[in-house]
Tab-separated table of C-alpha atoms and ligand atoms in Angstrom:
chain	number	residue	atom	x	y	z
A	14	UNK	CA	28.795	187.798	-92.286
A	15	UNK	CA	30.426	186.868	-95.746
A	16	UNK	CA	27.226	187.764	-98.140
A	17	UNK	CA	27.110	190.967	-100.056
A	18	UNK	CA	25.581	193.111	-102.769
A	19	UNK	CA	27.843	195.430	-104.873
A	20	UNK	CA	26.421	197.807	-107.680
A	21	UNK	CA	28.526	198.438	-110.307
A	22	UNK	CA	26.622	200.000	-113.163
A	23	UNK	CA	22.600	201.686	-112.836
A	24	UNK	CA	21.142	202.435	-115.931
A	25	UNK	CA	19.857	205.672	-116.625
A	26	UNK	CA	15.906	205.521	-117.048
A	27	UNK	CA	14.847	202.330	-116.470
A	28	UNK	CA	15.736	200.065	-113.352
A	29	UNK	CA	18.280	197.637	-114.805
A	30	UNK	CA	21.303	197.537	-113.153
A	31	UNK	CA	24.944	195.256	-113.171
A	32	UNK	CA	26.337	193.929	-109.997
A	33	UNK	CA	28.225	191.267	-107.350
A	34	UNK	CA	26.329	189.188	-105.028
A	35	UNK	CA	29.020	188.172	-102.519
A	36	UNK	CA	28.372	184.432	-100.937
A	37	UNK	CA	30.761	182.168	-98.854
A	38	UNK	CA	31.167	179.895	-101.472
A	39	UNK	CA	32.322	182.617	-104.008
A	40	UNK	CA	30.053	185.597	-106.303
A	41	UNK	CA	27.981	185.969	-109.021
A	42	UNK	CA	27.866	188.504	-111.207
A	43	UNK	CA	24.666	190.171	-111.987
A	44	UNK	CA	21.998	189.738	-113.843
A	45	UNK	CA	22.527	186.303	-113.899
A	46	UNK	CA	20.569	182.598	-114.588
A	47	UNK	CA	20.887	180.034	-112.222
A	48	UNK	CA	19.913	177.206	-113.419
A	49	UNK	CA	17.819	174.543	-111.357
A	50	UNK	CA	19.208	170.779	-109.705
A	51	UNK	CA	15.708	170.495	-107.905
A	52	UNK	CA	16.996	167.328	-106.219
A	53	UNK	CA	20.635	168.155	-105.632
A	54	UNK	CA	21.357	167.215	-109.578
A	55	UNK	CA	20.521	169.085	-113.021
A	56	UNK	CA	19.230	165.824	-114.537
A	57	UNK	CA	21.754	164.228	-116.847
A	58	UNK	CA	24.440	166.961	-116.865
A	59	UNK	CA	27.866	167.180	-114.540
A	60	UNK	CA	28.671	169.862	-112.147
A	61	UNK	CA	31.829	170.439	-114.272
A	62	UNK	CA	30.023	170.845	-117.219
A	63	UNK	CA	27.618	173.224	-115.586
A	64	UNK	CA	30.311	175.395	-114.381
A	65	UNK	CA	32.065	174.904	-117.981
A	66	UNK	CA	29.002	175.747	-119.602
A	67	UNK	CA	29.283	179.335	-117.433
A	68	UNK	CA	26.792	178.106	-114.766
A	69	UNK	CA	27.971	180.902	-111.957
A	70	UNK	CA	25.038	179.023	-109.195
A	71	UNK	CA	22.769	176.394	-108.667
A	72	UNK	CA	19.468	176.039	-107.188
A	73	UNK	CA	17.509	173.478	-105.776
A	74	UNK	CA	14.728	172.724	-103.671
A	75	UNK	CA	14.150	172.434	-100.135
A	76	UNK	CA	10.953	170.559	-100.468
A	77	UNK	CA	11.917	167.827	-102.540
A	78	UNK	CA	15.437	167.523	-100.147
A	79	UNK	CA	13.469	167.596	-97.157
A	80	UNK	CA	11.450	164.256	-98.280
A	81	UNK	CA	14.674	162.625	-100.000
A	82	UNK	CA	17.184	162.046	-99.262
A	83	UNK	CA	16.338	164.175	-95.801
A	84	UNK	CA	17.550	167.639	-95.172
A	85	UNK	CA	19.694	165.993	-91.988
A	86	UNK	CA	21.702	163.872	-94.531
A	87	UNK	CA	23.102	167.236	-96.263
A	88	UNK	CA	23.726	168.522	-93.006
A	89	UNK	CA	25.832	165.398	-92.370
A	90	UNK	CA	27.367	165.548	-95.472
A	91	UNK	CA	28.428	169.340	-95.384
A	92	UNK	CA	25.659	171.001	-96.687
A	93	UNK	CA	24.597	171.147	-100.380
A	94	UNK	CA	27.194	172.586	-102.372
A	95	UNK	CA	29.581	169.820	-101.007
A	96	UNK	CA	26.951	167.182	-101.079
A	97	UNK	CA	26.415	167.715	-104.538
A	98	UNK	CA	29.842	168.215	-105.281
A	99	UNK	CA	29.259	171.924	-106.720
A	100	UNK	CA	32.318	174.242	-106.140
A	101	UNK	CA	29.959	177.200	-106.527
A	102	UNK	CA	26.829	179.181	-104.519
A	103	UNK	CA	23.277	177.298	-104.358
A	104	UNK	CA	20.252	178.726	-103.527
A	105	UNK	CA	17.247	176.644	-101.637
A	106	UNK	CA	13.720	177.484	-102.699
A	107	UNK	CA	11.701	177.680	-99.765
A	108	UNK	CA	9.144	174.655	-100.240
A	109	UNK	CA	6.214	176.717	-100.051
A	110	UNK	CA	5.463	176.928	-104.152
A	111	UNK	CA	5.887	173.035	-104.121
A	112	UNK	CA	4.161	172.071	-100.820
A	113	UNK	CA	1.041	174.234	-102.626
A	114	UNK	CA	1.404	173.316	-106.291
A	115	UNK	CA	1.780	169.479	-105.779
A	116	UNK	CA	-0.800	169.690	-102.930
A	117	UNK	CA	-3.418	171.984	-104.775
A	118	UNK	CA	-2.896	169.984	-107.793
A	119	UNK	CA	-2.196	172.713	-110.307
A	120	UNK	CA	0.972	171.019	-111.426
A	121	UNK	CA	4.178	173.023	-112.007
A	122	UNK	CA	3.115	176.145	-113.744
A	123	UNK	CA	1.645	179.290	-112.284
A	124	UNK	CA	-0.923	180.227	-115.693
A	125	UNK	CA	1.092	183.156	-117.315
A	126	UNK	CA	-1.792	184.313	-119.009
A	127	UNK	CA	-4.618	185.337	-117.309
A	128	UNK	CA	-6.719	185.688	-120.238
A	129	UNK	CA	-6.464	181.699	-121.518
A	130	UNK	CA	-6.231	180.000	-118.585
A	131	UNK	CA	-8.935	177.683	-117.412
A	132	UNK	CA	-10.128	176.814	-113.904
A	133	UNK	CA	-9.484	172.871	-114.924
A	134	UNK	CA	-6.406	173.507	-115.325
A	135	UNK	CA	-5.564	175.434	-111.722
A	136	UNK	CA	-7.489	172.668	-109.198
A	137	UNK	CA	-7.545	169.177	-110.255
A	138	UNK	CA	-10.600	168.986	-108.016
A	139	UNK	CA	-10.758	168.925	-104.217
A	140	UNK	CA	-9.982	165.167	-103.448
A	141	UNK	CA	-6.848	165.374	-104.726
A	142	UNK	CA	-6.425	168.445	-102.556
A	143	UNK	CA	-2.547	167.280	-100.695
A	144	UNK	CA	-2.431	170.130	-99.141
A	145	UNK	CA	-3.912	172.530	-96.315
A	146	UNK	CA	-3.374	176.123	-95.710
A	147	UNK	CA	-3.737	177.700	-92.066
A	148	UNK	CA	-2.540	180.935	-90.438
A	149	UNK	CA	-0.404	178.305	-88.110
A	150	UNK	CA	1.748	176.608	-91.537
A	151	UNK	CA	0.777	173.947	-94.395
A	152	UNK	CA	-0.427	170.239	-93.853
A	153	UNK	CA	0.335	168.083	-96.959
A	154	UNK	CA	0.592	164.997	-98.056
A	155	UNK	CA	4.189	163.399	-99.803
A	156	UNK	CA	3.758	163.270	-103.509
A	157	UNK	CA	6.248	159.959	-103.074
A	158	UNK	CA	4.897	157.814	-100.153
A	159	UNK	CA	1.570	159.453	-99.319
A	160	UNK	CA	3.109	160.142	-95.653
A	161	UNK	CA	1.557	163.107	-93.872
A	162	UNK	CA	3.719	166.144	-93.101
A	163	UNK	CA	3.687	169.829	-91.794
A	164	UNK	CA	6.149	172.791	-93.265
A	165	UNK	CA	5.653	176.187	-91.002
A	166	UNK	CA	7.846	178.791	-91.110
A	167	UNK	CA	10.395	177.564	-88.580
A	168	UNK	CA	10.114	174.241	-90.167
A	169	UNK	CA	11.089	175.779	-93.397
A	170	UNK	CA	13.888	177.540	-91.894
A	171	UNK	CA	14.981	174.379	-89.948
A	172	UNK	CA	15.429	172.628	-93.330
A	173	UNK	CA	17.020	175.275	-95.399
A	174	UNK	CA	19.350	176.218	-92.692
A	175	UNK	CA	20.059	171.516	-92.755
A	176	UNK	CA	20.626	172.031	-96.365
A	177	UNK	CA	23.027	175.056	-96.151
A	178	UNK	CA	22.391	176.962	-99.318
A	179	UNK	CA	24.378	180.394	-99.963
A	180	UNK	CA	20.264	182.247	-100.515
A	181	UNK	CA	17.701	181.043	-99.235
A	182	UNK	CA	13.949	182.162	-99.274
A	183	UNK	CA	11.294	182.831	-96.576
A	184	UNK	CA	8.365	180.595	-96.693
A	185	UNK	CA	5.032	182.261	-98.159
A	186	UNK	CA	1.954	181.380	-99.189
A	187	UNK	CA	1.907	181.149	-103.242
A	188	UNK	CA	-1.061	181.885	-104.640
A	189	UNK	CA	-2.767	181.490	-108.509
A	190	UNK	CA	-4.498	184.085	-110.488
A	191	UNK	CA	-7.627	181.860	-110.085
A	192	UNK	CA	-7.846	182.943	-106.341
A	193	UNK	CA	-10.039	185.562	-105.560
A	194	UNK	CA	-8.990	189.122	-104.546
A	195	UNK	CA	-10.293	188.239	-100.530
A	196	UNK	CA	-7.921	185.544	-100.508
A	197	UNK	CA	-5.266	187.034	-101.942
A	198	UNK	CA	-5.246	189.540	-99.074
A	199	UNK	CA	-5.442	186.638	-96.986
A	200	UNK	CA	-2.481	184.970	-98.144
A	201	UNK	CA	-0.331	188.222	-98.334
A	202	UNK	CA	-1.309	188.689	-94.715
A	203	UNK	CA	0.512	185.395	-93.727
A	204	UNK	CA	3.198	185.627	-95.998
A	205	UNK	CA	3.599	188.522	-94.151
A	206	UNK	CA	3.079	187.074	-90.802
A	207	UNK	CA	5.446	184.253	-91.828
A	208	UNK	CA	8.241	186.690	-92.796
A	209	UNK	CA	8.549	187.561	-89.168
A	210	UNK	CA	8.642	184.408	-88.304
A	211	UNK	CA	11.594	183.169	-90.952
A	212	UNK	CA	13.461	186.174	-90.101
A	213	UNK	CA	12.926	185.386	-86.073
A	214	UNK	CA	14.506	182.091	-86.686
A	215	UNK	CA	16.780	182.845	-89.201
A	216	UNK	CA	18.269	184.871	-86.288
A	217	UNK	CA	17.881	181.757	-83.709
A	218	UNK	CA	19.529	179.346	-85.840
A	219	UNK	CA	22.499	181.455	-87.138
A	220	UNK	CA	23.617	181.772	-83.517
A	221	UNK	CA	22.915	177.983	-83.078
A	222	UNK	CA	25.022	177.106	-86.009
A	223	UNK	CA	28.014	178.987	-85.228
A	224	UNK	CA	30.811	177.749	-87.110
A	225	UNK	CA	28.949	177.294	-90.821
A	226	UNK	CA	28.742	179.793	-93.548
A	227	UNK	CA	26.450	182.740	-93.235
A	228	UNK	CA	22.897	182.160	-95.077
A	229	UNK	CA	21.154	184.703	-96.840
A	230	UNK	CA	17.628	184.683	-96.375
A	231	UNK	CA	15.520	186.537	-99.481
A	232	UNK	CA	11.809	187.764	-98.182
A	233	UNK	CA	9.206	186.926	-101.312
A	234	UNK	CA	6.447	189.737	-102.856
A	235	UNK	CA	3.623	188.472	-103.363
A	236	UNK	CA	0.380	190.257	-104.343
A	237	UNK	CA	-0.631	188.515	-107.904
A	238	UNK	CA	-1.416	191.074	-110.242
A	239	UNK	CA	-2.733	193.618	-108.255
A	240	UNK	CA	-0.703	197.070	-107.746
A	241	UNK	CA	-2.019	197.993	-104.596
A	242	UNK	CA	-1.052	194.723	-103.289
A	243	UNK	CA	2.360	194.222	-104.653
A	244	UNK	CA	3.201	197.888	-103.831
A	245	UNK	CA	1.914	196.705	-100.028
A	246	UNK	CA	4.155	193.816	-100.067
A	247	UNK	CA	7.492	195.675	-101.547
A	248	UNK	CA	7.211	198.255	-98.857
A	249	UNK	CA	6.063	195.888	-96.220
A	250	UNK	CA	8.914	193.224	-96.373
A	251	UNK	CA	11.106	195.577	-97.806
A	252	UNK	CA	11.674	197.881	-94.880
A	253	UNK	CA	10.451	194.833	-92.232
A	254	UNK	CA	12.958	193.968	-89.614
A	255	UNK	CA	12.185	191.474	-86.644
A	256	UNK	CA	15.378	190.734	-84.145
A	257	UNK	CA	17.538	192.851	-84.935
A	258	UNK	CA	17.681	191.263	-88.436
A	259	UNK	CA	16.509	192.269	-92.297
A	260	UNK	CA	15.832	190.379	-95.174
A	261	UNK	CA	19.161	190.117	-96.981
A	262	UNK	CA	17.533	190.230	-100.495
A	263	UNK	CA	14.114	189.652	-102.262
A	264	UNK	CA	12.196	186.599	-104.169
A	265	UNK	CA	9.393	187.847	-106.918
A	266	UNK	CA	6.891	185.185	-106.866
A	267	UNK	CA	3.513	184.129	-107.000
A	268	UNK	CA	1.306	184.051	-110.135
A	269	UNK	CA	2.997	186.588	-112.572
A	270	UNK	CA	0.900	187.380	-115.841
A	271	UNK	CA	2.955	187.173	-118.553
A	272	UNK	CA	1.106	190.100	-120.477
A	273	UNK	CA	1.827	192.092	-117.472
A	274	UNK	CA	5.594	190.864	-116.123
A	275	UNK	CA	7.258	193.867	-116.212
A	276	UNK	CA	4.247	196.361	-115.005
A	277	UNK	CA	4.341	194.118	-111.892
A	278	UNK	CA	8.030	193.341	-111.181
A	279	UNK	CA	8.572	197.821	-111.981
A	280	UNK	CA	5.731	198.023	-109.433
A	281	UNK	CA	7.888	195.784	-106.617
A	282	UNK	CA	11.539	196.895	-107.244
A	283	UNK	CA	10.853	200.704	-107.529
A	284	UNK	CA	9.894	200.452	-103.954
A	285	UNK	CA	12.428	197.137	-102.764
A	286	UNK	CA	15.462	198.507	-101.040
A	287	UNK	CA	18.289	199.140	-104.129
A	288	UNK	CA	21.179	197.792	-101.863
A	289	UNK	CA	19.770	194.516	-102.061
A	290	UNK	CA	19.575	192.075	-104.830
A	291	UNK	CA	15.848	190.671	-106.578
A	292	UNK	CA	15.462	187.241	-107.429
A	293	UNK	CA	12.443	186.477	-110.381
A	294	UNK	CA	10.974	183.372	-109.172
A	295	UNK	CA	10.457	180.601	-111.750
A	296	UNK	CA	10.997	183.204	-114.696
A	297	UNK	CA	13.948	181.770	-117.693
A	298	UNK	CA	12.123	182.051	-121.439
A	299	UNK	CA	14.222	184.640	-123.238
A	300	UNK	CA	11.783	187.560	-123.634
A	301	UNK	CA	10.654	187.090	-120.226
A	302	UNK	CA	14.263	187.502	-119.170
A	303	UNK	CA	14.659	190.903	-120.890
A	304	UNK	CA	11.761	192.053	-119.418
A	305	UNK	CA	12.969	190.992	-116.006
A	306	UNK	CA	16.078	192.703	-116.339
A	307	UNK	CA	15.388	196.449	-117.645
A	308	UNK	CA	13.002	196.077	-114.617
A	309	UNK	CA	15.411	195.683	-111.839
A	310	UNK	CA	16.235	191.720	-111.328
A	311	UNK	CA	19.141	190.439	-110.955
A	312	UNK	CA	18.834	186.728	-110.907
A	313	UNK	CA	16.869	184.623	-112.276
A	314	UNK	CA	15.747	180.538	-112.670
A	315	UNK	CA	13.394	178.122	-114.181
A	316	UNK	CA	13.150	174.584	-114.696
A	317	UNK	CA	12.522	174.800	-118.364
A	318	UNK	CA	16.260	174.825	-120.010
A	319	UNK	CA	16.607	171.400	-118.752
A	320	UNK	CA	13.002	170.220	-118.998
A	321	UNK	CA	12.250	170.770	-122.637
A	322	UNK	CA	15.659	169.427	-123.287
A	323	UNK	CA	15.337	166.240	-122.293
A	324	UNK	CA	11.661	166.526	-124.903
A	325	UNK	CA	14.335	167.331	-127.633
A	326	UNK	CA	13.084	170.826	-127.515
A	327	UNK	CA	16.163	173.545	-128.459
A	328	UNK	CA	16.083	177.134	-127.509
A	329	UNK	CA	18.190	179.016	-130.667
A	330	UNK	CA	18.541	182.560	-132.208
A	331	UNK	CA	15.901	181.407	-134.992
A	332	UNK	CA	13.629	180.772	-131.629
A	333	UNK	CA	12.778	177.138	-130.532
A	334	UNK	CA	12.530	173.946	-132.246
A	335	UNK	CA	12.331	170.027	-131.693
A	336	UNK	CA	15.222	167.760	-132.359
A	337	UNK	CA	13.208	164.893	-133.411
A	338	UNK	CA	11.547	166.209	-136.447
A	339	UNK	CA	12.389	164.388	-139.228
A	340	UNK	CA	13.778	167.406	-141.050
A	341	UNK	CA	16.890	167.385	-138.967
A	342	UNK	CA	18.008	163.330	-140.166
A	343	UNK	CA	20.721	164.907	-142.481
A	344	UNK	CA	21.155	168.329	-140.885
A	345	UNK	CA	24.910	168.071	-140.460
A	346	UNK	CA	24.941	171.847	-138.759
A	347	UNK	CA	24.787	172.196	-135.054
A	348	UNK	CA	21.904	173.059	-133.037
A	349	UNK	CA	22.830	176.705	-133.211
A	350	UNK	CA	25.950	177.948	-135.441
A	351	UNK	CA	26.376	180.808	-133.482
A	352	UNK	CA	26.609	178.975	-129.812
A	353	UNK	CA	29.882	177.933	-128.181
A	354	UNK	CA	28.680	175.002	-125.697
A	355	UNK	CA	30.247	171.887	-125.799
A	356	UNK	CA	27.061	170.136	-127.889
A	357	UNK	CA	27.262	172.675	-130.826
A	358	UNK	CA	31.057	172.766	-130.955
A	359	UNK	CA	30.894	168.652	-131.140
A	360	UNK	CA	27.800	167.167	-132.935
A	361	UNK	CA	25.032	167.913	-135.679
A	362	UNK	CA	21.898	168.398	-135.529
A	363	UNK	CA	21.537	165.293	-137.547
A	364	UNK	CA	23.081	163.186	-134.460
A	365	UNK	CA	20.994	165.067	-131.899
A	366	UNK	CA	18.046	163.333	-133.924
A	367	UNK	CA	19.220	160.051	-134.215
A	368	UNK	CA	19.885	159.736	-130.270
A	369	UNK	CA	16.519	161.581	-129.147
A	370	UNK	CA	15.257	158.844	-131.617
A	371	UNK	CA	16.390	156.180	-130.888
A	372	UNK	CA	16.192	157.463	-126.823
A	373	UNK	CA	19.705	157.326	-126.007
A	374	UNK	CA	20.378	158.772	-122.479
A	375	UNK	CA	23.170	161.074	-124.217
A	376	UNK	CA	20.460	163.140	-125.873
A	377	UNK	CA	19.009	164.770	-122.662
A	378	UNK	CA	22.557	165.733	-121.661
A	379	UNK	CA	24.043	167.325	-124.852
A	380	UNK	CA	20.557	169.169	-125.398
A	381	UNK	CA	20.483	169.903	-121.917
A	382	UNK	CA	24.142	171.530	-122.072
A	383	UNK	CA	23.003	173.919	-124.943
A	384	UNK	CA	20.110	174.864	-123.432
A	385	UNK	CA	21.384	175.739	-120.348
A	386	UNK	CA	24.306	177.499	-121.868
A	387	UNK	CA	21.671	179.332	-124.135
A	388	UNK	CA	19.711	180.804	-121.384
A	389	UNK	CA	23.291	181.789	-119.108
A	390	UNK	CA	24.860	183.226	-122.021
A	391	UNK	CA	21.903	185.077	-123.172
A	392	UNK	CA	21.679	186.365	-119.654
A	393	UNK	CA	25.818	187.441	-119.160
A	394	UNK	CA	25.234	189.239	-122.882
A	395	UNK	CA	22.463	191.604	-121.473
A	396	UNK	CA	24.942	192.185	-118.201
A	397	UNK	CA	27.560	193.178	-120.929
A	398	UNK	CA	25.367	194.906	-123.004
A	399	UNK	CA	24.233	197.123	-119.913
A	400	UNK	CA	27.322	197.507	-118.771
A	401	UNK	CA	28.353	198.992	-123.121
A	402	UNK	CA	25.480	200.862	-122.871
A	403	UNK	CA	23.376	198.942	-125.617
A	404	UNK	CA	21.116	197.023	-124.182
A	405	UNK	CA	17.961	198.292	-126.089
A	406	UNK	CA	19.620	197.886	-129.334
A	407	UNK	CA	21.131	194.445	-128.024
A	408	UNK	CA	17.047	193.242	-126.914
A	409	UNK	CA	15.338	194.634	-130.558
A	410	UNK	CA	18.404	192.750	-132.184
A	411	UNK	CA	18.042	189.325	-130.063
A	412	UNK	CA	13.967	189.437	-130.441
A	413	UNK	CA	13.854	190.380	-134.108
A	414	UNK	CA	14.777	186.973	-134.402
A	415	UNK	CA	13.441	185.080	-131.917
A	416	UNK	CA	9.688	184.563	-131.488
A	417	UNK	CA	9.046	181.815	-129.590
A	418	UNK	CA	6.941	182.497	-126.427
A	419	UNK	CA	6.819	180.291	-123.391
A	420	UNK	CA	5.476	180.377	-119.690
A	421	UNK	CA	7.015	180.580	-116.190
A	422	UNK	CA	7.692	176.963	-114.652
A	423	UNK	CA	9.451	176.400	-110.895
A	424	UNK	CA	9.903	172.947	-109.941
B	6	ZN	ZN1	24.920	175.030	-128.095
């Protein structure tokens, strides 16, 4: 087995910590961003610029895969990394966030407040319901072709093990904070349930596949925000072991309030097994990413670097702004003076706005560069500052000046 967790620095009084997961298809040093290529591709930007821009891994999505191109053609084609021509790890996303959030109808975001959020906005009303829960799997309905289709836990497994990611995640039930505290018991139940299913076939296709790289398959907490819940689910998965085999790390997912983030992810890791690394599902705005990391995560991802990009929206030290307004036609500075990536070290402001203007395809990919480089950089200068022993000062310098807030999103 060629995957690995190595701790190389704990900080004293909180949970944060600096370390090496250890894949087949080479490490990643901890806490670290991955950013997301749902389909195989982080829209408009290279694999070599990825991994120029500092990139260490990629994730994508064993959903989308599974309906296009087909998880069987990356199996063909050598499995995901090679498919996609990425010389680095990938990570799979189970399906079960996407099978439920496309099927429910409660788009891409899990509400990170609990206090604004409306009902509307959670169920876009039953008969556009594409998807249904029971203790057995998930029934749902392709958001492409309208074809009918089941994920269950050995299903999910079956596909991620076809795609060949370095992580992978169990498949769970995800949950909103609109669901009431009954169901959320009921859907921790089968996550649970599931768990020993993943891991039981985890087991059955390792030995089936002999010959490919070892997979590492992450269990997910759920629990929304209750304590007694998440606490249930931490100690639960984190000490679970079905054939002979454990979970190899851990997802955080499910509806996260934002207000609460780090109450809830302290909650999970203080009890997760230390040896093993904790991924923050769907979690990549700046602050949030602080708050994940003096808590005990160690990797994160979200959708958002590349998705406001491509809306001309910039993440900088002054916090975030759009390209497009007018007040940037004769800004001849770049994006951000202080970034290195290849868009600030090249081209102005001022030319960012004329192509997001006039809709030139270049304008997703040079703002989608900085972002992404934004958000990994961001993310290796906490690692260092942990590691120099000034990370507080290091998070009251970075947040001073940035103010922009902004929600979880997985895709
Ligand atoms: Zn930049």
């Amino acid at each position: 087995m060629s995957f690995s967790f190595d701790i190389k620095h704990a900080e004293s009084g909180s949970l944060a910590r600096v370390g090496t997961i250890n894949t087949p298809h080479g490490p990643i040093q901890t806490p670290a961003f991955i950013p997301v290529g749902t389909k195989a591709t982080v829209k408009s930007v290279l694999p070599e610029a990825m991994k120029d821009l500092g990139s260490q891994a990629l994730l994508s999505n064993a959903y989308h895969l599974y309906l296009q191109p087909g998880s069987d053609v990356l199996d063909e084609a050598g499995g995901l990394a090679k498919f996609m021509n990425w010389p680095g790890p990938t990570f799979t996303d189970s399906g079960g966030f996407q099978v439920l959030s496309l099927g429910v109808g409660f788009k891409k975001v899990l509400a990170m407040d609990a206090q604004t959020f409306r009902r509307d906005d959670v169920i876009a009303g039953n008969k556009d319901r594409l998807a249904h829960v029971d203790d057995e799997g998930v029934t749902f309905k392709s958001h492409l072709d309208g074809s009918m289709h089941r994920f269950t836990p050995e299903v999910s497994m079956q596909v991620q093990h076809q795609i060949g990611a370095d992580i992978m995640f169990a498949f769970d039930e995800c949950t909103t904070l609109h669901n009431t505290r009954p169901y959320q018991e009921l859907a921790m139940d089968r996550t649970f349930a599931w768990a020993i299913r993943c891991l039981d076939e985890h087991k059955r296709l390792t030995e089936e596949r002999i010959g490919k790289p070892y997979q590492a398959l992450f269990g997910v907490i759920q629990g929304a925000q209750y304590e007694d819940l998440r606490k249930k689910a931490a100690t639960d998965l984190g000490t679970l072991e079905s054939s002979g085999q454990s979970f190899d790390g851990f997802g955080i997912g499910g509806a996260l309030d934002k207000g609460q983030l780090g109450t809830i992810v302290s909650w999970v890791n203080e009890i997760l097994p230390e040896d093993k690394p904790r991924h923050l599902l769907g979690i990549g705005a700046p602050e949030d990413l602080f708050v994940g990391v003096e808590n005990g995560c160690d990797t994160f991802d979200c959708v958002l670097a590349s998705r406001i990009a491509r809306t001309s929206a910039v993440y900088t030290m002054e916090g975030r702004f759009n390209l497009s307004n007018s007040r940037f036609k004769r800004d001849f500075t770049p994006i951000d003076s202080q970034c290195d990536c290849y868009t600030c070290t090249h081209y102005t402001r001022a030319y960012m706005h004329h192509v997001f203007r006039g809709k030139e395809i270049i304008s997703a990919t040079l703002a989608t560069i900085h972002n992404e480089r934004f958000i990994v950089r961001l993310v290796d200068q906490m690692r260092q500052a942990l590691l120099d022993g000034n990370f507080a000062d290091m998070k009251a310098d970075f947040l001073g000046r940035y103010t922009h807030r902004s929600g979880q999103s997985r895709d």
